[in-house]
Short mmCIF file of C-alpha atoms in Angstrom, two decimals:
data_model
loop_
_atom_site.label_atom_id
_atom_site.label_comp_id
_atom_site.label_asym_id
_atom_site.label_seq_id
_atom_site.Cartn_x
_atom_site.Cartn_y
_atom_site.Cartn_z
CA MET T 14 -67.15 61.65 -7.41
CA THR T 15 -65.03 61.92 -4.38
CA MET T 16 -61.37 61.32 -4.64
CA PRO T 17 -59.90 58.52 -2.05
CA THR T 18 -57.54 60.09 0.92
CA VAL T 19 -54.19 60.02 -0.23
CA LYS T 20 -51.35 59.11 2.31
CA THR T 21 -47.74 60.60 1.73
CA ASN T 22 -44.66 59.49 3.31
CA SER T 23 -42.92 63.14 3.45
CA SER T 24 -43.87 65.17 6.61
CA THR T 25 -44.96 68.25 4.76
CA ILE T 26 -45.64 68.74 0.98
CA ARG T 27 -44.27 72.55 -0.06
CA ILE T 28 -46.68 74.09 -2.72
CA LEU T 29 -46.06 77.49 -4.71
CA VAL T 30 -49.74 78.83 -6.21
CA VAL T 31 -49.20 80.52 -9.59
CA ASP T 32 -52.43 82.61 -10.33
CA ASP T 33 -52.65 86.26 -11.40
CA GLN T 34 -55.70 86.74 -8.98
CA SER T 35 -55.46 87.24 -5.49
CA LEU T 36 -58.56 86.20 -4.64
CA ILE T 37 -58.30 82.59 -6.02
CA ARG T 38 -54.39 82.55 -4.03
CA GLN T 39 -56.39 83.30 -0.81
CA THR T 40 -59.04 80.73 -1.48
CA ILE T 41 -56.34 78.06 -2.27
CA GLN T 42 -54.41 79.16 0.94
CA MET T 43 -57.61 78.77 3.12
CA TYR T 44 -58.33 75.23 1.66
CA LEU T 45 -54.70 73.84 2.29
CA GLU T 46 -53.91 75.49 5.71
CA GLN T 47 -56.55 73.15 7.15
CA GLU T 48 -54.15 69.96 6.09
CA SER T 49 -51.39 69.57 8.31
CA ASP T 50 -49.18 67.82 5.45
CA LEU T 51 -49.73 70.74 3.01
CA GLU T 52 -48.02 74.36 3.04
CA VAL T 53 -48.18 77.07 0.93
CA ILE T 54 -44.60 78.58 0.60
CA GLY T 55 -44.97 81.11 -2.06
CA TYR T 56 -47.42 82.96 -4.71
CA ALA T 57 -46.58 84.03 -8.06
CA GLU T 58 -49.23 86.28 -10.36
CA ASN T 59 -47.18 85.02 -13.48
CA GLY T 60 -44.93 82.56 -15.29
CA THR T 61 -41.68 84.90 -14.95
CA ALA T 62 -42.58 85.37 -11.24
CA ALA T 63 -42.84 81.67 -11.09
CA ILE T 64 -39.81 80.97 -12.12
CA LYS T 65 -38.10 83.00 -10.04
CA GLN T 66 -39.99 81.69 -6.90
CA ILE T 67 -39.08 78.09 -7.85
CA GLU T 68 -35.44 78.93 -7.82
CA GLU T 69 -35.41 80.56 -4.39
CA LEU T 70 -37.93 78.05 -2.92
CA ASN T 71 -37.88 74.85 -4.53
CA PRO T 72 -41.33 73.79 -3.74
CA ASP T 73 -42.61 70.33 -4.23
CA VAL T 74 -45.60 71.12 -6.58
CA VAL T 75 -46.52 73.94 -8.23
CA MET T 76 -50.28 74.79 -8.67
CA MET T 77 -51.05 77.05 -11.66
CA ASP T 78 -53.33 78.70 -13.43
CA LEU T 79 -53.23 78.74 -17.47
CA GLU T 80 -54.40 82.07 -18.35
CA MET T 81 -51.54 84.97 -17.06
CA PRO T 82 -50.02 88.05 -18.15
CA ASP T 83 -46.57 88.51 -19.05
CA MET T 84 -45.95 84.51 -19.63
CA ASP T 85 -48.85 82.15 -19.58
CA GLY T 86 -49.13 78.90 -18.10
CA LEU T 87 -48.70 76.59 -20.72
CA THR T 88 -44.95 78.07 -21.54
CA THR T 89 -44.25 78.41 -17.90
CA ILE T 90 -44.92 74.70 -17.43
CA GLN T 91 -42.61 74.05 -20.38
CA VAL T 92 -39.99 75.83 -18.82
CA ILE T 93 -40.46 74.14 -15.29
CA ARG T 94 -40.50 70.77 -17.05
CA ASP T 95 -37.29 71.52 -18.67
CA ARG T 96 -35.43 73.33 -15.94
CA PHE T 97 -36.87 71.70 -12.83
CA SER T 98 -37.99 68.33 -13.29
CA GLN T 99 -38.56 67.58 -9.97
CA VAL T 100 -41.13 69.82 -9.45
CA LYS T 101 -44.60 68.53 -10.19
CA ILE T 102 -47.05 70.53 -11.74
CA LEU T 103 -50.66 70.70 -10.82
CA VAL T 104 -53.01 73.00 -13.37
CA LEU T 105 -55.89 74.77 -11.44
CA SER T 106 -58.28 76.34 -14.14
CA SER T 107 -61.44 77.54 -15.43
CA TYR T 108 -61.70 75.61 -18.51
CA ASP T 109 -62.36 72.14 -18.31
CA ASP T 110 -62.19 71.62 -22.68
CA ARG T 111 -60.09 69.00 -24.39
CA GLU T 112 -57.72 71.28 -26.43
CA ASN T 113 -56.31 72.81 -22.81
CA ILE T 114 -56.52 69.77 -20.79
CA ASN T 115 -54.39 67.83 -23.86
CA GLN T 116 -51.96 71.18 -24.25
CA ALA T 117 -51.31 71.09 -20.49
CA ILE T 118 -50.45 67.45 -20.37
CA LYS T 119 -48.28 67.62 -23.14
CA ALA T 120 -46.50 70.60 -21.96
CA GLY T 121 -45.59 68.43 -18.95
CA ALA T 122 -48.08 68.80 -16.16
CA LYS T 123 -48.84 65.93 -13.90
CA GLY T 124 -52.59 66.81 -13.30
CA TYR T 125 -55.48 69.04 -14.18
CA LEU T 126 -58.25 70.57 -12.25
CA THR T 127 -60.92 72.92 -11.87
CA LYS T 128 -61.40 75.98 -10.18
CA ALA T 129 -64.63 74.49 -9.11
CA THR T 130 -63.14 71.29 -7.22
CA PRO T 131 -64.16 70.98 -3.53
CA ALA T 132 -61.22 71.72 -0.93
CA GLY T 133 -60.83 67.73 -0.07
CA GLU T 134 -60.20 66.61 -3.64
CA LEU T 135 -57.99 69.59 -4.18
CA ALA T 136 -55.56 67.92 -1.29
CA ASN T 137 -55.70 64.98 -2.35
CA ALA T 138 -54.70 65.78 -5.71
CA ILE T 139 -51.49 67.47 -4.41
CA ARG T 140 -50.88 64.56 -2.48
CA SER T 141 -51.72 62.18 -5.74
CA VAL T 142 -49.24 64.27 -7.88
CA ASN T 143 -46.82 64.56 -5.47
CA GLN T 144 -46.35 60.95 -5.27
CA GLY T 145 -45.73 60.83 -8.80
CA TYR T 146 -49.21 59.85 -9.67
CA PHE T 147 -51.41 61.49 -12.95
CA GLN T 148 -54.59 62.86 -11.83
CA LEU T 149 -57.79 64.56 -13.66
CA GLY T 150 -60.38 66.24 -11.78
CA PRO T 151 -64.04 64.61 -11.59
CA GLY T 152 -65.78 64.64 -15.06
CA LEU T 153 -62.66 65.57 -16.89
CA MET T 154 -61.64 62.29 -17.92
CA GLU T 155 -65.12 61.16 -18.97
CA LYS T 156 -65.39 64.61 -21.39
CA LEU T 157 -61.81 63.99 -22.55
CA VAL T 158 -63.23 60.27 -23.83
CA ILE T 159 -66.35 61.68 -24.90
CA SER T 160 -64.35 64.81 -26.89
CA MET T 161 -61.79 61.72 -28.25
CA SER T 162 -64.67 59.83 -29.50
CA ASN T 163 -66.41 62.36 -30.85
CA ALA T 164 -62.76 63.43 -32.82
CA THR T 165 -62.72 59.60 -33.79
CA GLU T 166 -66.31 59.70 -35.29
CA VAL T 167 -65.76 62.75 -37.28
CA SER T 168 -62.44 61.06 -38.15
CA SER T 169 -64.10 57.69 -38.92
CA LYS T 170 -66.62 59.92 -41.05
CA SER T 171 -64.10 61.73 -42.80
CA LEU T 172 -62.23 58.38 -44.02
CA GLU T 173 -65.37 56.89 -45.16
CA ASP T 174 -66.25 59.75 -47.23
CA LYS T 175 -62.87 59.90 -48.61
CA LEU T 176 -62.99 56.14 -49.23
CA ILE T 177 -66.43 56.63 -51.07
CA ILE T 178 -65.03 59.49 -53.29
CA ASP T 179 -61.58 57.26 -53.96
CA LEU T 180 -63.79 54.35 -54.90
CA LYS T 181 -65.84 56.46 -57.17
CA LYS T 182 -62.98 57.69 -58.70
CA LEU T 183 -61.24 54.40 -59.30
CA LYS T 184 -64.44 53.19 -60.63
CA GLN T 185 -64.40 56.30 -63.45
CA ASP T 186 -60.71 55.57 -64.08
CA THR T 187 -61.39 51.74 -64.70
CA ASN T 188 -64.37 52.36 -66.75
CA LYS T 189 -62.28 54.91 -68.83
CA GLN T 190 -59.36 51.91 -68.92
CA ILE T 191 -61.78 49.57 -70.15
CA VAL T 192 -63.21 51.70 -72.97
CA GLN T 193 -60.01 52.71 -73.96
CA LEU T 194 -58.77 48.75 -73.72
CA VAL T 195 -62.12 47.75 -75.97
CA LYS T 196 -61.16 50.70 -78.45
CA ASN T 197 -57.56 49.47 -78.91
CA GLU T 198 -59.02 45.82 -79.34
CA LEU T 199 -61.38 46.58 -82.09
CA SER T 200 -58.83 49.01 -83.95
CA LYS T 201 -56.80 46.04 -83.92
CA ALA T 202 -59.36 43.61 -85.23
CA GLU T 203 -60.03 46.06 -87.88
CA GLU T 204 -56.42 45.82 -88.79
CA ARG T 205 -56.45 42.52 -88.87
CA PHE T 206 -59.60 41.99 -90.73
CA ASP T 207 -58.28 44.83 -93.40
CA HIS T 208 -54.97 42.72 -93.66
CA GLN T 209 -57.02 39.64 -94.28
CA LEU T 210 -59.16 41.47 -96.61
CA GLU T 211 -56.15 42.53 -98.53
CA LEU T 212 -54.63 39.06 -98.83
CA LYS T 213 -57.85 37.89 -100.21
CA LEU T 214 -58.55 40.32 -102.49
CA HIS T 215 -54.96 39.74 -103.88
CA SER T 216 -55.32 36.28 -103.99
CA LEU T 217 -58.60 36.62 -106.22
CA LYS T 218 -56.72 39.21 -108.46
CA ARG T 219 -53.96 36.65 -108.79
CA ARG T 220 -56.43 33.91 -109.58
CA TYR T 221 -57.97 36.08 -111.96
CA ASN T 222 -55.18 36.89 -113.93
CA GLU T 223 -54.21 33.13 -114.04
CA LEU T 224 -57.99 32.49 -115.75
CA LEU T 225 -57.68 35.53 -117.68
CA THR T 226 -54.07 34.13 -119.23
CA PHE T 227 -55.52 30.66 -119.24
CA ALA T 228 -58.37 31.71 -121.41
CA ARG T 229 -56.77 33.78 -123.76
CA LYS T 230 -54.41 30.70 -124.44
CA ILE T 231 -57.67 28.74 -125.23
CA GLU T 232 -59.10 31.61 -127.28
CA PHE T 233 -55.45 31.78 -129.22
CA LYS T 234 -55.71 28.10 -129.82
CA LEU T 235 -59.15 28.30 -131.32
CA TYR T 236 -58.25 30.94 -133.38
CA LEU T 237 -55.41 29.29 -134.37
CA MET T 238 -57.37 26.11 -134.90
CA LEU T 239 -60.17 27.96 -137.19
CA PHE T 240 -57.39 29.71 -138.95
CA CYS T 241 -55.91 26.27 -140.09
CA GLN T 242 -59.38 25.16 -141.38
CA ILE T 243 -59.66 28.27 -143.18
CA ILE T 244 -56.36 27.46 -144.79
CA VAL T 245 -57.20 23.92 -145.30
CA LEU T 246 -60.82 24.89 -146.83
CA PHE T 247 -59.02 27.31 -149.20
CA VAL T 248 -56.61 24.89 -150.56
CA GLY T 249 -59.47 22.39 -150.93
CA LEU T 250 -61.23 24.60 -152.80
CA ALA T 251 -58.56 25.61 -155.02
CA PHE T 252 -57.50 22.00 -155.73
CA TRP T 253 -61.02 21.62 -156.93
CA ILE T 254 -61.32 24.56 -159.25
CA VAL T 255 -57.74 23.35 -160.87
CA SER T 256 -59.14 19.99 -160.93
CA SER T 257 -62.57 20.86 -162.70
#
């Protein structure tokens, strides 16, 4: 994938190269000195030196590695973003993983290239970043999208697993609630049945007592009638004896 040539309105883009390896710095200068609108105005081996160079030279674009002694690239990017907002930062790193790209962009970088980027594409990226455009090196966008897609799949899988666990727990809780509800209703039904049975027994007992009282009254009347008959019999017998 070849980047289209980007034209710039300014005559010269002033560049500060920040990398702890002298060979890399020399290679970048060799690449860029062939471009009439690009000028390397200084070098720095670490973040601390880069901050001093920016204060003195006021570059348009800073090309920066992430791994450096003293002050690493991410920390340096944040300092430049906060103190020199007009300076554009283009990362040139050996790493092309999603984590480093995201951290650099979050820190304030306007572009991210690998050190394997061809000279022409490197020059075009500098021009693009200087004009305020965001720039990702060839293949990095695809890798970033794939990484994000994989992360989304993992996240979706985790969400699905959590949903299944939550549904199982909900089912268990619901079953427990149903069992408890049935027990409560059975207990209430048993209480109602016991109460109704007690009322029935009380009613039967009262009826029994009423019948027993009635039977005793009948029995008393029968005994009274029998006693009266016996008295009448004895009186009649006595009268007969006396008459005889």
